Amino acid sequence: MHAELYDFFRAAFSASQFRRWVGRLSPDGRALAQALPEGHVDALALFFKGADVLISQNYIDAAFFTALAREFPKRHAELAKLAATCHVHWIPPKRWDHPPPPPPALSRPGLAITLCLGAALAQLLVNAVPDGVCPAMEVVPETTPVDMDSACFTSTIAVPNTSIIAATTTDRGGTSGGEAVDLTKTIKPAQGPKPPNSGKTESRRDDSGSVPDVPPPDLPPPEPRPCTTFEPLRTKLQALARDTLSGPGLSKEFTVTLQSGSAKPNVSPAPKAGDAAGRQLYDHLRSLSPAALGHCRDRPIDIVFSSYKTTVDLRE
């Protein structure tokens, strides 16, 4: 195995190419490359040591030969024989030796002719031709002979590989009939009778064809949410007053106002310095949510704390 790998490396790689390839061989390729002889070493000695390192590190497997195949895509057969010699089951990846040619691109003149033909043929399919009248257009291969003595005298416009026979000049009786089809003009579908009005109102348009902006209907403003009862709030504040106010004769008065667009209420007056009980009650009122205040916006709420009775009154 060692001799076969050495011979392949010597025939396929240069010294610098082999060192770079070993460094990219796996996630540990950098450490693997550092195991090779450093400095300006002879290429044959580098290949000999490289084969020894790869064998001792158990790198000779199917992934090893796949990496070689990516580096040398024209040596698949040689690599398959080398893998069999090294007792490695490896199937060469499929590749295109000669990629299929891309489909020919349609030139702009050809594309324009194709679009014209499609529009004209679609018009002919929509408009049925009565018996005894020559068709308005017929597309035939270029090799098809044109009968000049037929009942329909035709004129032919030659395009590559196709002849466009476009005429309705005579009818069965030999008299002059239709006109030649001009492919340079826009073909409009036949206008049938307008369907009866189904009762739906059509959008009115101005002379420019745009739909004028219709203002939305005026909607009444939403009704403000009514203030709810303060009994749940009064019960909680009463319990807070009993825990905060030490004496039965002590009381604290505050005015709470929840302004529009604000998430926290304004509380007045602010407690004086050293008033610990007043500061605790003040901070509690400042932390009340709009739901706790009954969603009453812009209306003062007078709150009087007392250890025996606490009142919550909405000012009229």
PDB file of C-alpha atoms in Angstrom:
ATOM      1  CA  MET A   1       0.000   0.000   0.000  1.00  0.00           C
ATOM      2  CA  HIS A   2       2.788   2.420   0.910  1.00  0.00           C
ATOM      3  CA  ALA A   3       4.595   1.982  -2.403  1.00  0.00           C
ATOM      4  CA  GLU A   4       1.411   2.455  -4.457  1.00  0.00           C
ATOM      5  CA  LEU A   5       0.495   5.662  -2.605  1.00  0.00           C
ATOM      6  CA  TYR A   6       4.041   6.965  -2.971  1.00  0.00           C
ATOM      7  CA  ASP A   7       3.995   6.320  -6.727  1.00  0.00           C
ATOM      8  CA  PHE A   8       0.653   8.121  -7.119  1.00  0.00           C
ATOM      9  CA  PHE A   9       1.762  11.140  -5.074  1.00  0.00           C
ATOM     10  CA  ARG A  10       4.997  11.374  -7.076  1.00  0.00           C
ATOM     11  CA  ALA A  11       3.115  11.292 -10.402  1.00  0.00           C
ATOM     12  CA  ALA A  12       0.243  13.607  -9.430  1.00  0.00           C
ATOM     13  CA  PHE A  13       1.495  16.249  -6.969  1.00  0.00           C
ATOM     14  CA  SER A  14       4.210  18.810  -6.690  1.00  0.00           C
ATOM     15  CA  ALA A  15       5.761  19.244  -3.229  1.00  0.00           C
ATOM     16  CA  SER A  16       3.901  22.489  -2.410  1.00  0.00           C
ATOM     17  CA  GLN A  17       0.631  21.194  -3.871  1.00  0.00           C
ATOM     18  CA  PHE A  18       0.851  18.009  -1.783  1.00  0.00           C
ATOM     19  CA  ARG A  19       1.491  19.971   1.420  1.00  0.00           C
ATOM     20  CA  ARG A  20      -1.524  22.241   0.786  1.00  0.00           C
ATOM     21  CA  TRP A  21      -3.763  19.299  -0.093  1.00  0.00           C
ATOM     22  CA  VAL A  22      -2.880  17.445   3.106  1.00  0.00           C
ATOM     23  CA  GLY A  23      -3.698  20.600   5.101  1.00  0.00           C
ATOM     24  CA  ARG A  24      -7.223  20.628   3.606  1.00  0.00           C
ATOM     25  CA  LEU A  25      -7.821  16.886   3.906  1.00  0.00           C
ATOM     26  CA  SER A  26      -9.884  17.002   7.112  1.00  0.00           C
ATOM     27  CA  PRO A  27     -10.697  19.299  10.024  1.00  0.00           C
ATOM     28  CA  ASP A  28      -7.405  18.089  11.539  1.00  0.00           C
ATOM     29  CA  GLY A  29      -5.546  18.669   8.299  1.00  0.00           C
ATOM     30  CA  ARG A  30      -3.353  21.432   9.753  1.00  0.00           C
ATOM     31  CA  ALA A  31      -1.983  19.090  12.441  1.00  0.00           C
ATOM     32  CA  LEU A  32      -1.573  16.416   9.794  1.00  0.00           C
ATOM     33  CA  ALA A  33       0.435  18.783   7.594  1.00  0.00           C
ATOM     34  CA  GLN A  34       2.665  19.701  10.532  1.00  0.00           C
ATOM     35  CA  ALA A  35       3.666  16.027  10.785  1.00  0.00           C
ATOM     36  CA  LEU A  36       5.268  16.283   7.335  1.00  0.00           C
ATOM     37  CA  PRO A  37       8.954  17.226   6.994  1.00  0.00           C
ATOM     38  CA  GLU A  38       9.410  20.992   7.263  1.00  0.00           C
ATOM     39  CA  GLY A  39      11.647  23.328   5.319  1.00  0.00           C
ATOM     40  CA  HIS A  40      13.049  22.803   1.823  1.00  0.00           C
ATOM     41  CA  VAL A  41      12.834  19.030   1.843  1.00  0.00           C
ATOM     42  CA  ASP A  42      13.194  16.848  -1.232  1.00  0.00           C
ATOM     43  CA  ALA A  43       9.834  16.156  -2.914  1.00  0.00           C
ATOM     44  CA  LEU A  44      10.396  12.378  -2.994  1.00  0.00           C
ATOM     45  CA  ALA A  45      11.167  12.366   0.729  1.00  0.00           C
ATOM     46  CA  LEU A  46       8.021  14.453   1.330  1.00  0.00           C
ATOM     47  CA  PHE A  47       5.830  11.996  -0.594  1.00  0.00           C
ATOM     48  CA  PHE A  48       7.428   9.003   1.183  1.00  0.00           C
ATOM     49  CA  LYS A  49       6.853  10.537   4.616  1.00  0.00           C
ATOM     50  CA  GLY A  50       3.352  11.683   3.620  1.00  0.00           C
ATOM     51  CA  ALA A  51       2.299   8.150   2.691  1.00  0.00           C
ATOM     52  CA  ASP A  52       3.701   6.899   5.991  1.00  0.00           C
ATOM     53  CA  VAL A  53       1.796   9.538   8.015  1.00  0.00           C
ATOM     54  CA  LEU A  54      -1.518   8.973   6.213  1.00  0.00           C
ATOM     55  CA  ILE A  55      -1.326   5.216   6.730  1.00  0.00           C
ATOM     56  CA  SER A  56      -0.358   5.470  10.414  1.00  0.00           C
ATOM     57  CA  GLN A  57      -3.167   7.983  11.098  1.00  0.00           C
ATOM     58  CA  ASN A  58      -5.796   5.713   9.405  1.00  0.00           C
ATOM     59  CA  TYR A  59      -6.657   8.240   6.688  1.00  0.00           C
ATOM     60  CA  ILE A  60      -6.748   5.698   3.842  1.00  0.00           C
ATOM     61  CA  ASP A  61     -10.519   5.287   3.458  1.00  0.00           C
ATOM     62  CA  ALA A  62     -13.312   6.176   1.017  1.00  0.00           C
ATOM     63  CA  ALA A  63     -13.258   9.866   2.030  1.00  0.00           C
ATOM     64  CA  PHE A  64      -9.520   9.970   1.241  1.00  0.00           C
ATOM     65  CA  PHE A  65     -10.071   8.770  -2.329  1.00  0.00           C
ATOM     66  CA  THR A  66     -13.046  11.118  -2.763  1.00  0.00           C
ATOM     67  CA  ALA A  67     -10.774  14.030  -1.822  1.00  0.00           C
ATOM     68  CA  LEU A  68      -8.219  12.827  -4.386  1.00  0.00           C
ATOM     69  CA  ALA A  69     -10.969  12.580  -7.017  1.00  0.00           C
ATOM     70  CA  ARG A  70     -11.975  16.199  -6.404  1.00  0.00           C
ATOM     71  CA  GLU A  71      -8.338  17.241  -6.811  1.00  0.00           C
ATOM     72  CA  PHE A  72      -7.808  15.107  -9.948  1.00  0.00           C
ATOM     73  CA  PRO A  73     -11.186  14.678 -11.703  1.00  0.00           C
ATOM     74  CA  LYS A  74      -9.597  13.044 -14.763  1.00  0.00           C
ATOM     75  CA  ARG A  75      -7.934  10.218 -12.795  1.00  0.00           C
ATOM     76  CA  HIS A  76     -11.025   8.392 -11.552  1.00  0.00           C
ATOM     77  CA  ALA A  77     -10.039   5.093 -13.167  1.00  0.00           C
ATOM     78  CA  GLU A  78      -6.508   5.266 -11.743  1.00  0.00           C
ATOM     79  CA  LEU A  79      -7.875   6.105  -8.296  1.00  0.00           C
ATOM     80  CA  ALA A  80     -10.335   3.206  -8.447  1.00  0.00           C
ATOM     81  CA  LYS A  81      -7.447   0.768  -9.053  1.00  0.00           C
ATOM     82  CA  LEU A  82      -5.445   2.386  -6.237  1.00  0.00           C
ATOM     83  CA  ALA A  83      -8.403   2.043  -3.831  1.00  0.00           C
ATOM     84  CA  ALA A  84      -8.759  -1.651  -4.714  1.00  0.00           C
ATOM     85  CA  THR A  85      -5.028  -2.133  -4.079  1.00  0.00           C
ATOM     86  CA  CYS A  86      -5.423  -0.464  -0.654  1.00  0.00           C
ATOM     87  CA  HIS A  87      -8.453  -2.724   0.115  1.00  0.00           C
ATOM     88  CA  VAL A  88     -10.824   0.267   0.294  1.00  0.00           C
ATOM     89  CA  HIS A  89     -14.361  -0.022  -1.079  1.00  0.00           C
ATOM     90  CA  TRP A  90     -14.766   3.217  -3.025  1.00  0.00           C
ATOM     91  CA  ILE A  91     -17.166   4.108  -5.838  1.00  0.00           C
ATOM     92  CA  PRO A  92     -15.983   6.994  -8.036  1.00  0.00           C
ATOM     93  CA  PRO A  93     -18.467   9.917  -8.065  1.00  0.00           C
ATOM     94  CA  LYS A  94     -20.390  10.493 -11.260  1.00  0.00           C
ATOM     95  CA  ARG A  95     -19.206  13.378 -13.412  1.00  0.00           C
ATOM     96  CA  TRP A  96     -19.760  14.846 -16.881  1.00  0.00           C
ATOM     97  CA  ASP A  97     -16.813  14.267 -19.149  1.00  0.00           C
ATOM     98  CA  HIS A  98     -18.595  16.311 -21.808  1.00  0.00           C
ATOM     99  CA  PRO A  99     -21.406  18.439 -20.342  1.00  0.00           C
ATOM    100  CA  PRO A 100     -24.518  18.649 -22.538  1.00  0.00           C
ATOM    101  CA  PRO A 101     -24.663  21.847 -24.573  1.00  0.00           C
ATOM    102  CA  PRO A 102     -27.146  24.471 -23.360  1.00  0.00           C
ATOM    103  CA  PRO A 103     -30.345  24.894 -25.378  1.00  0.00           C
ATOM    104  CA  PRO A 104     -30.037  27.473 -28.148  1.00  0.00           C
ATOM    105  CA  ALA A 105     -31.287  30.901 -27.208  1.00  0.00           C
ATOM    106  CA  LEU A 106     -34.096  32.408 -29.251  1.00  0.00           C
ATOM    107  CA  SER A 107     -33.000  35.592 -30.996  1.00  0.00           C
ATOM    108  CA  ARG A 108     -35.026  38.770 -30.630  1.00  0.00           C
ATOM    109  CA  PRO A 109     -36.371  38.723 -34.216  1.00  0.00           C
ATOM    110  CA  GLY A 110     -37.355  35.085 -33.796  1.00  0.00           C
ATOM    111  CA  LEU A 111     -39.053  35.840 -30.487  1.00  0.00           C
ATOM    112  CA  ALA A 112     -41.009  38.727 -32.020  1.00  0.00           C
ATOM    113  CA  ILE A 113     -42.164  36.547 -34.922  1.00  0.00           C
ATOM    114  CA  THR A 114     -43.199  33.782 -32.526  1.00  0.00           C
ATOM    115  CA  LEU A 115     -45.262  36.188 -30.414  1.00  0.00           C
ATOM    116  CA  CYS A 116     -46.976  37.606 -33.511  1.00  0.00           C
ATOM    117  CA  LEU A 117     -47.808  34.125 -34.738  1.00  0.00           C
ATOM    118  CA  GLY A 118     -49.209  33.139 -31.363  1.00  0.00           C
ATOM    119  CA  ALA A 119     -51.440  36.218 -31.185  1.00  0.00           C
ATOM    120  CA  ALA A 120     -52.734  35.732 -34.712  1.00  0.00           C
ATOM    121  CA  LEU A 121     -53.450  32.029 -34.242  1.00  0.00           C
ATOM    122  CA  ALA A 122     -55.223  32.700 -30.944  1.00  0.00           C
ATOM    123  CA  GLN A 123     -57.458  35.217 -32.678  1.00  0.00           C
ATOM    124  CA  LEU A 124     -58.292  32.671 -35.380  1.00  0.00           C
ATOM    125  CA  LEU A 125     -59.209  30.044 -32.799  1.00  0.00           C
ATOM    126  CA  VAL A 126     -61.505  32.460 -30.968  1.00  0.00           C
ATOM    127  CA  ASN A 127     -63.326  33.620 -34.073  1.00  0.00           C
ATOM    128  CA  ALA A 128     -64.903  30.612 -35.770  1.00  0.00           C
ATOM    129  CA  VAL A 129     -64.791  30.638 -39.569  1.00  0.00           C
ATOM    130  CA  PRO A 130     -68.153  29.947 -41.325  1.00  0.00           C
ATOM    131  CA  ASP A 131     -68.383  27.386 -44.103  1.00  0.00           C
ATOM    132  CA  GLY A 132     -67.501  28.664 -47.544  1.00  0.00           C
ATOM    133  CA  VAL A 133     -65.209  31.462 -46.336  1.00  0.00           C
ATOM    134  CA  CYS A 134     -61.450  31.307 -46.630  1.00  0.00           C
ATOM    135  CA  PRO A 135     -59.525  31.293 -43.329  1.00  0.00           C
ATOM    136  CA  ALA A 136     -57.962  34.580 -42.301  1.00  0.00           C
ATOM    137  CA  MET A 137     -54.544  33.027 -41.728  1.00  0.00           C
ATOM    138  CA  GLU A 138     -52.886  29.690 -42.188  1.00  0.00           C
ATOM    139  CA  VAL A 139     -49.420  28.624 -41.061  1.00  0.00           C
ATOM    140  CA  VAL A 140     -47.776  25.919 -43.141  1.00  0.00           C
ATOM    141  CA  PRO A 141     -44.201  24.606 -43.431  1.00  0.00           C
ATOM    142  CA  GLU A 142     -41.982  26.322 -45.939  1.00  0.00           C
ATOM    143  CA  THR A 143     -41.784  23.209 -48.115  1.00  0.00           C
ATOM    144  CA  THR A 144     -45.574  23.031 -48.578  1.00  0.00           C
ATOM    145  CA  PRO A 145     -46.497  24.081 -52.148  1.00  0.00           C
ATOM    146  CA  VAL A 146     -48.941  26.922 -52.510  1.00  0.00           C
ATOM    147  CA  ASP A 147     -51.828  26.340 -54.908  1.00  0.00           C
ATOM    148  CA  MET A 148     -52.257  29.622 -56.764  1.00  0.00           C
ATOM    149  CA  ASP A 149     -55.369  28.282 -58.545  1.00  0.00           C
ATOM    150  CA  SER A 150     -57.254  27.417 -55.358  1.00  0.00           C
ATOM    151  CA  ALA A 151     -60.464  29.178 -54.399  1.00  0.00           C
ATOM    152  CA  CYS A 152     -58.520  31.335 -51.903  1.00  0.00           C
ATOM    153  CA  PHE A 153     -55.763  33.437 -53.402  1.00  0.00           C
ATOM    154  CA  THR A 154     -53.031  33.712 -50.769  1.00  0.00           C
ATOM    155  CA  SER A 155     -49.993  35.872 -50.163  1.00  0.00           C
ATOM    156  CA  THR A 156     -47.013  34.427 -48.301  1.00  0.00           C
ATOM    157  CA  ILE A 157     -44.567  36.148 -45.980  1.00  0.00           C
ATOM    158  CA  ALA A 158     -41.390  34.054 -45.726  1.00  0.00           C
ATOM    159  CA  VAL A 159     -39.748  33.604 -42.309  1.00  0.00           C
ATOM    160  CA  PRO A 160     -37.110  31.015 -41.270  1.00  0.00           C
ATOM    161  CA  ASN A 161     -38.503  27.463 -41.586  1.00  0.00           C
ATOM    162  CA  THR A 162     -42.082  28.811 -41.816  1.00  0.00           C
ATOM    163  CA  SER A 163     -44.392  30.442 -44.323  1.00  0.00           C
ATOM    164  CA  ILE A 164     -47.251  32.623 -43.128  1.00  0.00           C
ATOM    165  CA  ILE A 165     -50.166  32.508 -45.570  1.00  0.00           C
ATOM    166  CA  ALA A 166     -52.268  35.500 -44.589  1.00  0.00           C
ATOM    167  CA  ALA A 167     -55.162  36.446 -46.840  1.00  0.00           C
ATOM    168  CA  THR A 168     -58.894  36.219 -47.362  1.00  0.00           C
ATOM    169  CA  THR A 169     -59.078  37.844 -50.766  1.00  0.00           C
ATOM    170  CA  THR A 170     -61.585  35.695 -52.604  1.00  0.00           C
ATOM    171  CA  ASP A 171     -64.498  33.533 -51.660  1.00  0.00           C
ATOM    172  CA  ARG A 172     -65.768  30.373 -53.293  1.00  0.00           C
ATOM    173  CA  GLY A 173     -67.445  32.379 -56.004  1.00  0.00           C
ATOM    174  CA  GLY A 174     -64.253  34.182 -57.011  1.00  0.00           C
ATOM    175  CA  THR A 175     -65.330  37.643 -55.885  1.00  0.00           C
ATOM    176  CA  SER A 176     -63.186  39.871 -53.725  1.00  0.00           C
ATOM    177  CA  GLY A 177     -63.617  39.195 -50.032  1.00  0.00           C
ATOM    178  CA  GLY A 178     -61.516  40.045 -46.978  1.00  0.00           C
ATOM    179  CA  GLU A 179     -58.251  41.860 -46.411  1.00  0.00           C
ATOM    180  CA  ALA A 180     -54.720  40.616 -45.792  1.00  0.00           C
ATOM    181  CA  VAL A 181     -53.762  40.318 -42.152  1.00  0.00           C
ATOM    182  CA  ASP A 182     -51.227  42.937 -41.036  1.00  0.00           C
ATOM    183  CA  LEU A 183     -49.089  41.435 -38.280  1.00  0.00           C
ATOM    184  CA  THR A 184     -47.632  44.866 -37.389  1.00  0.00           C
ATOM    185  CA  LYS A 185     -51.007  45.973 -35.997  1.00  0.00           C
ATOM    186  CA  THR A 186     -52.470  44.916 -32.683  1.00  0.00           C
ATOM    187  CA  ILE A 187     -55.120  42.213 -33.037  1.00  0.00           C
ATOM    188  CA  LYS A 188     -58.092  42.983 -30.816  1.00  0.00           C
ATOM    189  CA  PRO A 189     -60.603  40.295 -29.806  1.00  0.00           C
ATOM    190  CA  ALA A 190     -64.059  40.490 -31.255  1.00  0.00           C
ATOM    191  CA  GLN A 191     -66.408  42.653 -29.224  1.00  0.00           C
ATOM    192  CA  GLY A 192     -69.599  40.806 -28.407  1.00  0.00           C
ATOM    193  CA  PRO A 193     -72.790  42.241 -26.929  1.00  0.00           C
ATOM    194  CA  LYS A 194     -72.405  43.584 -23.412  1.00  0.00           C
ATOM    195  CA  PRO A 195     -73.960  41.364 -20.732  1.00  0.00           C
ATOM    196  CA  PRO A 196     -76.998  42.762 -18.924  1.00  0.00           C
ATOM    197  CA  ASN A 197     -76.327  44.674 -15.762  1.00  0.00           C
ATOM    198  CA  SER A 198     -76.221  42.243 -12.856  1.00  0.00           C
ATOM    199  CA  GLY A 199     -77.051  44.922 -10.339  1.00  0.00           C
ATOM    200  CA  LYS A 200     -73.463  45.460  -9.162  1.00  0.00           C
ATOM    201  CA  THR A 201     -72.237  49.028  -9.009  1.00  0.00           C
ATOM    202  CA  GLU A 202     -69.230  49.648 -11.247  1.00  0.00           C
ATOM    203  CA  SER A 203     -66.317  51.765 -10.102  1.00  0.00           C
ATOM    204  CA  ARG A 204     -66.502  55.271 -11.467  1.00  0.00           C
ATOM    205  CA  ARG A 205     -63.353  56.415 -13.258  1.00  0.00           C
ATOM    206  CA  ASP A 206     -62.220  59.818 -14.387  1.00  0.00           C
ATOM    207  CA  ASP A 207     -60.867  60.663 -17.853  1.00  0.00           C
ATOM    208  CA  SER A 208     -57.364  59.450 -16.942  1.00  0.00           C
ATOM    209  CA  GLY A 209     -58.646  55.946 -16.212  1.00  0.00           C
ATOM    210  CA  SER A 210     -57.693  55.921 -12.524  1.00  0.00           C
ATOM    211  CA  VAL A 211     -60.139  55.135  -9.753  1.00  0.00           C
ATOM    212  CA  PRO A 212     -60.710  58.223  -7.571  1.00  0.00           C
ATOM    213  CA  ASP A 213     -60.011  57.833  -3.889  1.00  0.00           C
ATOM    214  CA  VAL A 214     -63.229  57.388  -1.918  1.00  0.00           C
ATOM    215  CA  PRO A 215     -62.921  58.667   1.668  1.00  0.00           C
ATOM    216  CA  PRO A 216     -63.880  56.119   4.317  1.00  0.00           C
ATOM    217  CA  PRO A 217     -67.163  56.696   6.097  1.00  0.00           C
ATOM    218  CA  ASP A 218     -67.025  58.742   9.263  1.00  0.00           C
ATOM    219  CA  LEU A 219     -67.148  56.415  12.239  1.00  0.00           C
ATOM    220  CA  PRO A 220     -68.351  57.635  15.618  1.00  0.00           C
ATOM    221  CA  PRO A 221     -65.577  57.888  18.211  1.00  0.00           C
ATOM    222  CA  PRO A 222     -65.446  54.998  20.670  1.00  0.00           C
ATOM    223  CA  GLU A 223     -67.311  55.608  23.861  1.00  0.00           C
ATOM    224  CA  PRO A 224     -65.076  56.063  26.904  1.00  0.00           C
ATOM    225  CA  ARG A 225     -64.945  53.154  29.307  1.00  0.00           C
ATOM    226  CA  PRO A 226     -67.117  53.934  32.336  1.00  0.00           C
ATOM    227  CA  CYS A 227     -65.502  54.143  35.743  1.00  0.00           C
ATOM    228  CA  THR A 228     -65.995  51.002  37.802  1.00  0.00           C
ATOM    229  CA  THR A 229     -66.657  50.679  41.495  1.00  0.00           C
ATOM    230  CA  PHE A 230     -63.780  51.385  43.878  1.00  0.00           C
ATOM    231  CA  GLU A 231     -64.838  48.851  46.509  1.00  0.00           C
ATOM    232  CA  PRO A 232     -62.050  46.331  45.736  1.00  0.00           C
ATOM    233  CA  LEU A 233     -59.503  49.174  45.816  1.00  0.00           C
ATOM    234  CA  ARG A 234     -60.948  50.601  49.068  1.00  0.00           C
ATOM    235  CA  THR A 235     -60.736  47.189  50.763  1.00  0.00           C
ATOM    236  CA  LYS A 236     -57.040  46.810  49.872  1.00  0.00           C
ATOM    237  CA  LEU A 237     -56.224  50.379  50.922  1.00  0.00           C
ATOM    238  CA  GLN A 238     -58.025  49.866  54.223  1.00  0.00           C
ATOM    239  CA  ALA A 239     -55.820  46.869  54.992  1.00  0.00           C
ATOM    240  CA  LEU A 240     -52.752  48.891  54.003  1.00  0.00           C
ATOM    241  CA  ALA A 241     -53.798  51.738  56.321  1.00  0.00           C
ATOM    242  CA  ARG A 242     -54.212  49.395  59.306  1.00  0.00           C
ATOM    243  CA  ASP A 243     -50.680  48.045  58.751  1.00  0.00           C
ATOM    244  CA  THR A 244     -49.105  51.460  58.144  1.00  0.00           C
ATOM    245  CA  LEU A 245     -50.791  53.951  60.478  1.00  0.00           C
ATOM    246  CA  SER A 246     -49.880  53.180  64.100  1.00  0.00           C
ATOM    247  CA  GLY A 247     -52.350  55.388  65.944  1.00  0.00           C
ATOM    248  CA  PRO A 248     -56.148  55.447  65.635  1.00  0.00           C
ATOM    249  CA  GLY A 249     -56.188  59.227  65.240  1.00  0.00           C
ATOM    250  CA  LEU A 250     -53.706  59.327  62.352  1.00  0.00           C
ATOM    251  CA  SER A 251     -54.957  59.951  58.780  1.00  0.00           C
ATOM    252  CA  LYS A 252     -53.404  60.708  55.404  1.00  0.00           C
ATOM    253  CA  GLU A 253     -55.121  62.393  52.451  1.00  0.00           C
ATOM    254  CA  PHE A 254     -54.077  62.126  48.803  1.00  0.00           C
ATOM    255  CA  THR A 255     -55.500  62.992  45.387  1.00  0.00           C
ATOM    256  CA  VAL A 256     -54.872  60.498  42.596  1.00  0.00           C
ATOM    257  CA  THR A 257     -55.322  61.436  38.882  1.00  0.00           C
ATOM    258  CA  LEU A 258     -54.772  59.055  35.970  1.00  0.00           C
ATOM    259  CA  GLN A 259     -54.193  61.246  32.930  1.00  0.00           C
ATOM    260  CA  SER A 260     -54.969  60.213  29.352  1.00  0.00           C
ATOM    261  CA  GLY A 261     -52.163  58.261  27.701  1.00  0.00           C
ATOM    262  CA  SER A 262     -50.353  57.668  30.992  1.00  0.00           C
ATOM    263  CA  ALA A 263     -49.752  54.245  32.536  1.00  0.00           C
ATOM    264  CA  LYS A 264     -49.046  55.548  36.051  1.00  0.00           C
ATOM    265  CA  PRO A 265     -51.149  58.016  38.068  1.00  0.00           C
ATOM    266  CA  ASN A 266     -50.120  61.358  39.529  1.00  0.00           C
ATOM    267  CA  VAL A 267     -50.375  61.543  43.330  1.00  0.00           C
ATOM    268  CA  SER A 268     -50.428  64.705  45.424  1.00  0.00           C
ATOM    269  CA  PRO A 269     -49.308  65.964  47.794  1.00  0.00           C
ATOM    270  CA  ALA A 270     -45.857  64.428  48.137  1.00  0.00           C
ATOM    271  CA  PRO A 271     -45.017  63.302  51.678  1.00  0.00           C
ATOM    272  CA  LYS A 272     -42.779  65.452  53.861  1.00  0.00           C
ATOM    273  CA  ALA A 273     -39.280  64.450  54.802  1.00  0.00           C
ATOM    274  CA  GLY A 274     -39.248  61.952  57.673  1.00  0.00           C
ATOM    275  CA  ASP A 275     -42.886  60.885  57.120  1.00  0.00           C
ATOM    276  CA  ALA A 276     -42.276  57.159  56.683  1.00  0.00           C
ATOM    277  CA  ALA A 277     -45.964  56.180  56.795  1.00  0.00           C
ATOM    278  CA  GLY A 278     -46.925  58.861  54.303  1.00  0.00           C
ATOM    279  CA  ARG A 279     -44.068  57.827  51.973  1.00  0.00           C
ATOM    280  CA  GLN A 280     -45.216  54.184  52.039  1.00  0.00           C
ATOM    281  CA  LEU A 281     -48.828  55.111  51.220  1.00  0.00           C
ATOM    282  CA  TYR A 282     -47.684  57.575  48.525  1.00  0.00           C
ATOM    283  CA  ASP A 283     -45.463  55.009  46.807  1.00  0.00           C
ATOM    284  CA  HIS A 284     -48.266  52.448  46.859  1.00  0.00           C
ATOM    285  CA  LEU A 285     -50.673  54.858  45.143  1.00  0.00           C
ATOM    286  CA  ARG A 286     -48.043  55.732  42.534  1.00  0.00           C
ATOM    287  CA  SER A 287     -47.736  52.045  41.610  1.00  0.00           C
ATOM    288  CA  LEU A 288     -51.465  51.494  41.024  1.00  0.00           C
ATOM    289  CA  SER A 289     -52.407  50.311  37.500  1.00  0.00           C
ATOM    290  CA  PRO A 290     -55.207  51.803  35.356  1.00  0.00           C
ATOM    291  CA  ALA A 291     -57.288  48.687  36.011  1.00  0.00           C
ATOM    292  CA  ALA A 292     -56.914  49.110  39.774  1.00  0.00           C
ATOM    293  CA  LEU A 293     -58.156  52.707  39.432  1.00  0.00           C
ATOM    294  CA  GLY A 294     -61.209  51.586  37.465  1.00  0.00           C
ATOM    295  CA  HIS A 295     -59.894  53.096  34.202  1.00  0.00           C
ATOM    296  CA  CYS A 296     -61.054  56.529  35.364  1.00  0.00           C
ATOM    297  CA  ARG A 297     -59.050  58.960  33.261  1.00  0.00           C
ATOM    298  CA  ASP A 298     -58.567  62.684  33.928  1.00  0.00           C
ATOM    299  CA  ARG A 299     -60.849  62.645  36.992  1.00  0.00           C
ATOM    300  CA  PRO A 300     -59.374  63.246  40.444  1.00  0.00           C
ATOM    301  CA  ILE A 301     -59.901  60.534  43.030  1.00  0.00           C
ATOM    302  CA  ASP A 302     -59.750  61.649  46.680  1.00  0.00           C
ATOM    303  CA  ILE A 303     -58.367  59.006  49.040  1.00  0.00           C
ATOM    304  CA  VAL A 304     -58.338  59.396  52.829  1.00  0.00           C
ATOM    305  CA  PHE A 305     -56.378  56.785  54.804  1.00  0.00           C
ATOM    306  CA  SER A 306     -57.367  56.024  58.383  1.00  0.00           C
ATOM    307  CA  SER A 307     -56.782  52.987  60.541  1.00  0.00           C
ATOM    308  CA  TYR A 308     -60.505  52.597  61.255  1.00  0.00           C
ATOM    309  CA  LYS A 309     -61.923  53.815  57.893  1.00  0.00           C
ATOM    310  CA  THR A 310     -60.469  54.524  54.445  1.00  0.00           C
ATOM    311  CA  THR A 311     -62.537  56.314  51.787  1.00  0.00           C
ATOM    312  CA  VAL A 312     -62.090  56.416  47.984  1.00  0.00           C
ATOM    313  CA  ASP A 313     -64.284  59.080  46.304  1.00  0.00           C
ATOM    314  CA  LEU A 314     -64.409  60.107  42.626  1.00  0.00           C
ATOM    315  CA  ARG A 315     -64.560  63.865  42.422  1.00  0.00           C
ATOM    316  CA  GLU A 316     -67.480  65.146  40.357  1.00  0.00           C
TER     317      GLU A 316
END
